[in-house]
């Protein structure tokens, strides 16, 4: 029951620990520019802005950039690097409509069109993560319960995204699908 000391959850500025070692993946939008938390990168996944593919591209050829515009602006204003995580295939683009957003796209042209649109619109995003947890059947799935979508499809999607994003912004960093 004796307190021996305390340590900050994330270091304070000037503590000698570089902020570049810390990132944020919290759901509450308050943390983007919150003074008590010092971190370098902010990840788009699972936050109050709803930045997934299905939300931003609700129908073929239609984009709703308002949420991502706000998120990018808040991060730029706070001086944060951003990690955009691709996830959640829209219902109109799903190969397996009965499986929801974890489905691979029915056509890779849907994927390349979306990747081109988002990378062109948001050059301030430095890091691009190609899907989240494709090893989980809840985020990447195949035609039957408990099976995953073809890993070869995910690999092709990663290759295509790499070529597209680097062609638009050569200084972008492309991250592998996070397992």
Coordinates of C-alpha atoms in Angstrom, one line a residue:
X1 CA 0.0 0.0 0.0
X2 CA 3.1 2.3 -0.1
X3 CA 3.5 4.4 -3.2
X4 CA 7.1 4.3 -4.3
X5 CA 6.7 6.9 -7.1
X6 CA 4.8 7.6 -10.2
X7 CA 5.5 7.8 -13.9
X8 CA 3.7 9.6 -16.6
X9 CA 1.6 7.6 -19.0
X10 CA 3.3 9.4 -21.9
X11 CA 6.4 11.6 -21.2
X12 CA 6.2 15.3 -20.8
X13 CA 8.0 17.6 -23.3
X14 CA 11.7 17.9 -22.3
X15 CA 11.7 14.7 -20.3
X16 CA 14.5 13.2 -22.5
X17 CA 12.2 10.6 -24.0
X18 CA 11.4 11.5 -27.7
X19 CA 7.7 11.9 -28.3
X20 CA 8.2 10.2 -31.7
X21 CA 8.2 6.9 -29.8
X22 CA 4.6 7.4 -28.8
X23 CA 1.3 7.2 -30.7
X24 CA -2.4 7.5 -29.9
X25 CA -5.2 5.1 -30.8
X26 CA -7.9 6.4 -28.5
X27 CA -11.6 6.5 -29.4
X28 CA -12.3 9.9 -27.8
X29 CA -11.6 12.9 -30.1
X30 CA -10.6 15.0 -27.1
X31 CA -7.1 13.4 -27.2
X32 CA -6.1 14.8 -30.6
X33 CA -4.9 18.1 -29.2
X34 CA -5.1 17.5 -25.4
X35 CA -2.3 19.3 -23.6
X36 CA -1.8 16.6 -20.9
X37 CA -0.9 13.9 -23.4
X38 CA 2.2 14.2 -25.4
X39 CA 2.5 11.9 -28.4
X40 CA 3.6 12.1 -32.0
X41 CA 1.2 10.1 -34.1
X42 CA -2.5 9.7 -34.1
X43 CA -4.2 6.7 -35.7
X44 CA -7.5 6.9 -37.5
X45 CA -8.8 3.5 -36.4
X46 CA -11.6 3.3 -33.8
X47 CA -12.2 6.9 -33.0
X48 CA -15.2 9.1 -32.8
X49 CA -14.8 10.5 -36.3
X50 CA -15.8 7.2 -38.1
X51 CA -13.1 7.2 -40.7
X52 CA -13.5 3.8 -42.2
X53 CA -13.9 3.0 -45.9
X54 CA -17.6 2.3 -45.5
X55 CA -18.3 5.7 -43.9
X56 CA -16.2 7.7 -46.3
X57 CA -17.3 6.0 -49.5
X58 CA -21.0 5.1 -48.8
X59 CA -21.8 4.3 -52.5
X60 CA -19.8 3.7 -55.6
X61 CA -18.3 7.0 -56.8
X62 CA -19.7 9.0 -53.7
X63 CA -17.4 10.3 -51.0
X64 CA -18.3 11.9 -47.7
X65 CA -15.0 13.5 -46.6
X66 CA -16.4 15.7 -43.8
X67 CA -15.3 13.5 -40.9
X68 CA -11.8 12.9 -42.4
X69 CA -11.4 16.6 -43.3
X70 CA -12.1 17.4 -39.6
X71 CA -9.8 14.8 -38.3
X72 CA -6.9 15.8 -40.6
X73 CA -7.4 19.5 -39.8
X74 CA -7.3 18.8 -36.0
X75 CA -4.2 16.7 -36.3
X76 CA -2.4 19.2 -38.5
X77 CA -3.3 22.0 -36.1
X78 CA -2.0 20.0 -33.2
X79 CA 1.2 19.1 -35.1
X80 CA 0.6 15.4 -35.1
X81 CA 1.6 12.8 -37.7
X82 CA -1.3 10.7 -38.8
X83 CA -1.7 7.0 -39.4
X84 CA -4.7 6.2 -41.7
X85 CA -5.9 2.6 -41.3
X86 CA -7.9 1.2 -44.2
X87 CA -10.7 -1.1 -43.0
X88 CA -14.4 -1.9 -43.3
X89 CA -15.4 -2.6 -46.9
X90 CA -18.6 -0.7 -47.8
X91 CA -21.7 -2.8 -48.4
X92 CA -21.9 -1.9 -52.0
X93 CA -18.3 -3.1 -52.6
X94 CA -18.3 -6.4 -50.6
X95 CA -17.6 -9.7 -52.2
X96 CA -19.5 -11.5 -49.4
X97 CA -22.5 -9.3 -48.5
X98 CA -23.6 -11.6 -45.8
X99 CA -20.3 -11.1 -43.9
X100 CA -20.4 -7.3 -43.5
X101 CA -17.4 -4.9 -43.6
X102 CA -14.8 -7.7 -43.1
X103 CA -15.5 -8.9 -46.6
X104 CA -12.8 -8.4 -49.3
X105 CA -14.0 -6.1 -52.1
X106 CA -15.9 -7.7 -54.9
X107 CA -13.6 -6.0 -57.4
X108 CA -10.1 -4.7 -56.8
X109 CA -11.0 -1.7 -58.9
X110 CA -13.2 -0.5 -56.0
X111 CA -10.2 -0.7 -53.8
X112 CA -7.8 1.1 -56.1
X113 CA -10.4 3.9 -56.8
X114 CA -10.8 4.5 -53.1
X115 CA -7.1 4.4 -52.3
X116 CA -6.4 6.9 -55.2
X117 CA -9.2 9.2 -54.0
X118 CA -8.1 9.3 -50.4
X119 CA -4.4 9.5 -51.0
X120 CA -4.9 12.3 -53.5
X121 CA -7.1 14.3 -51.1
X122 CA -4.9 13.9 -48.0
X123 CA -1.2 14.5 -48.7
X124 CA -0.6 15.5 -45.0
X125 CA -1.3 11.9 -43.9
X126 CA 2.2 10.4 -43.6
X127 CA 1.5 6.8 -42.6
X128 CA -0.9 4.5 -44.4
X129 CA -1.8 1.1 -42.7
X130 CA -3.2 -1.5 -45.1
X131 CA -6.0 -3.0 -43.0
X132 CA -6.3 -3.7 -39.4
X133 CA -6.0 -7.3 -38.0
X134 CA -6.6 -9.3 -41.2
X135 CA -5.8 -12.3 -39.0
X136 CA -9.1 -11.8 -37.3
X137 CA -12.3 -13.1 -38.9
X138 CA -14.1 -10.1 -37.5
X139 CA -12.1 -7.6 -39.6
X140 CA -11.1 -9.7 -42.6
X141 CA -13.3 -12.7 -43.6
X142 CA -14.1 -15.2 -46.3
X143 CA -17.3 -16.8 -47.5
X144 CA -18.1 -18.9 -44.5
X145 CA -18.1 -18.3 -40.8
X146 CA -14.7 -18.6 -39.2
X147 CA -12.7 -18.4 -42.5
X148 CA -10.6 -15.5 -43.5
X149 CA -10.5 -13.9 -46.9
X150 CA -7.8 -15.0 -49.2
X151 CA -4.5 -13.7 -47.9
X152 CA -3.4 -13.4 -51.5
X153 CA -6.2 -10.7 -51.9
X154 CA -4.9 -8.8 -49.0
X155 CA -1.3 -9.0 -50.4
X156 CA -2.5 -7.7 -53.7
X157 CA -4.4 -4.9 -52.0
X158 CA -1.3 -4.0 -50.1
X159 CA 0.8 -4.0 -53.3
X160 CA -1.7 -1.8 -55.1
X161 CA -2.0 0.6 -52.2
X162 CA 1.7 0.9 -52.0
X163 CA 2.1 1.8 -55.7
X164 CA -0.8 4.2 -55.7
X165 CA 0.1 6.1 -52.5
X166 CA 3.9 6.3 -53.2
X167 CA 3.0 7.5 -56.8
X168 CA 1.0 10.3 -55.2
X169 CA 3.3 11.1 -52.3
X170 CA 6.8 9.6 -52.5
X171 CA 7.5 10.4 -48.8
X172 CA 4.5 8.5 -47.5
X173 CA 5.2 5.5 -45.4
X174 CA 3.2 2.4 -46.1
X175 CA 2.6 0.0 -43.2
X176 CA 1.8 -3.7 -43.6
X177 CA -1.6 -5.0 -42.5
X178 CA -1.4 -5.1 -38.7
X179 CA -1.9 -8.6 -37.4

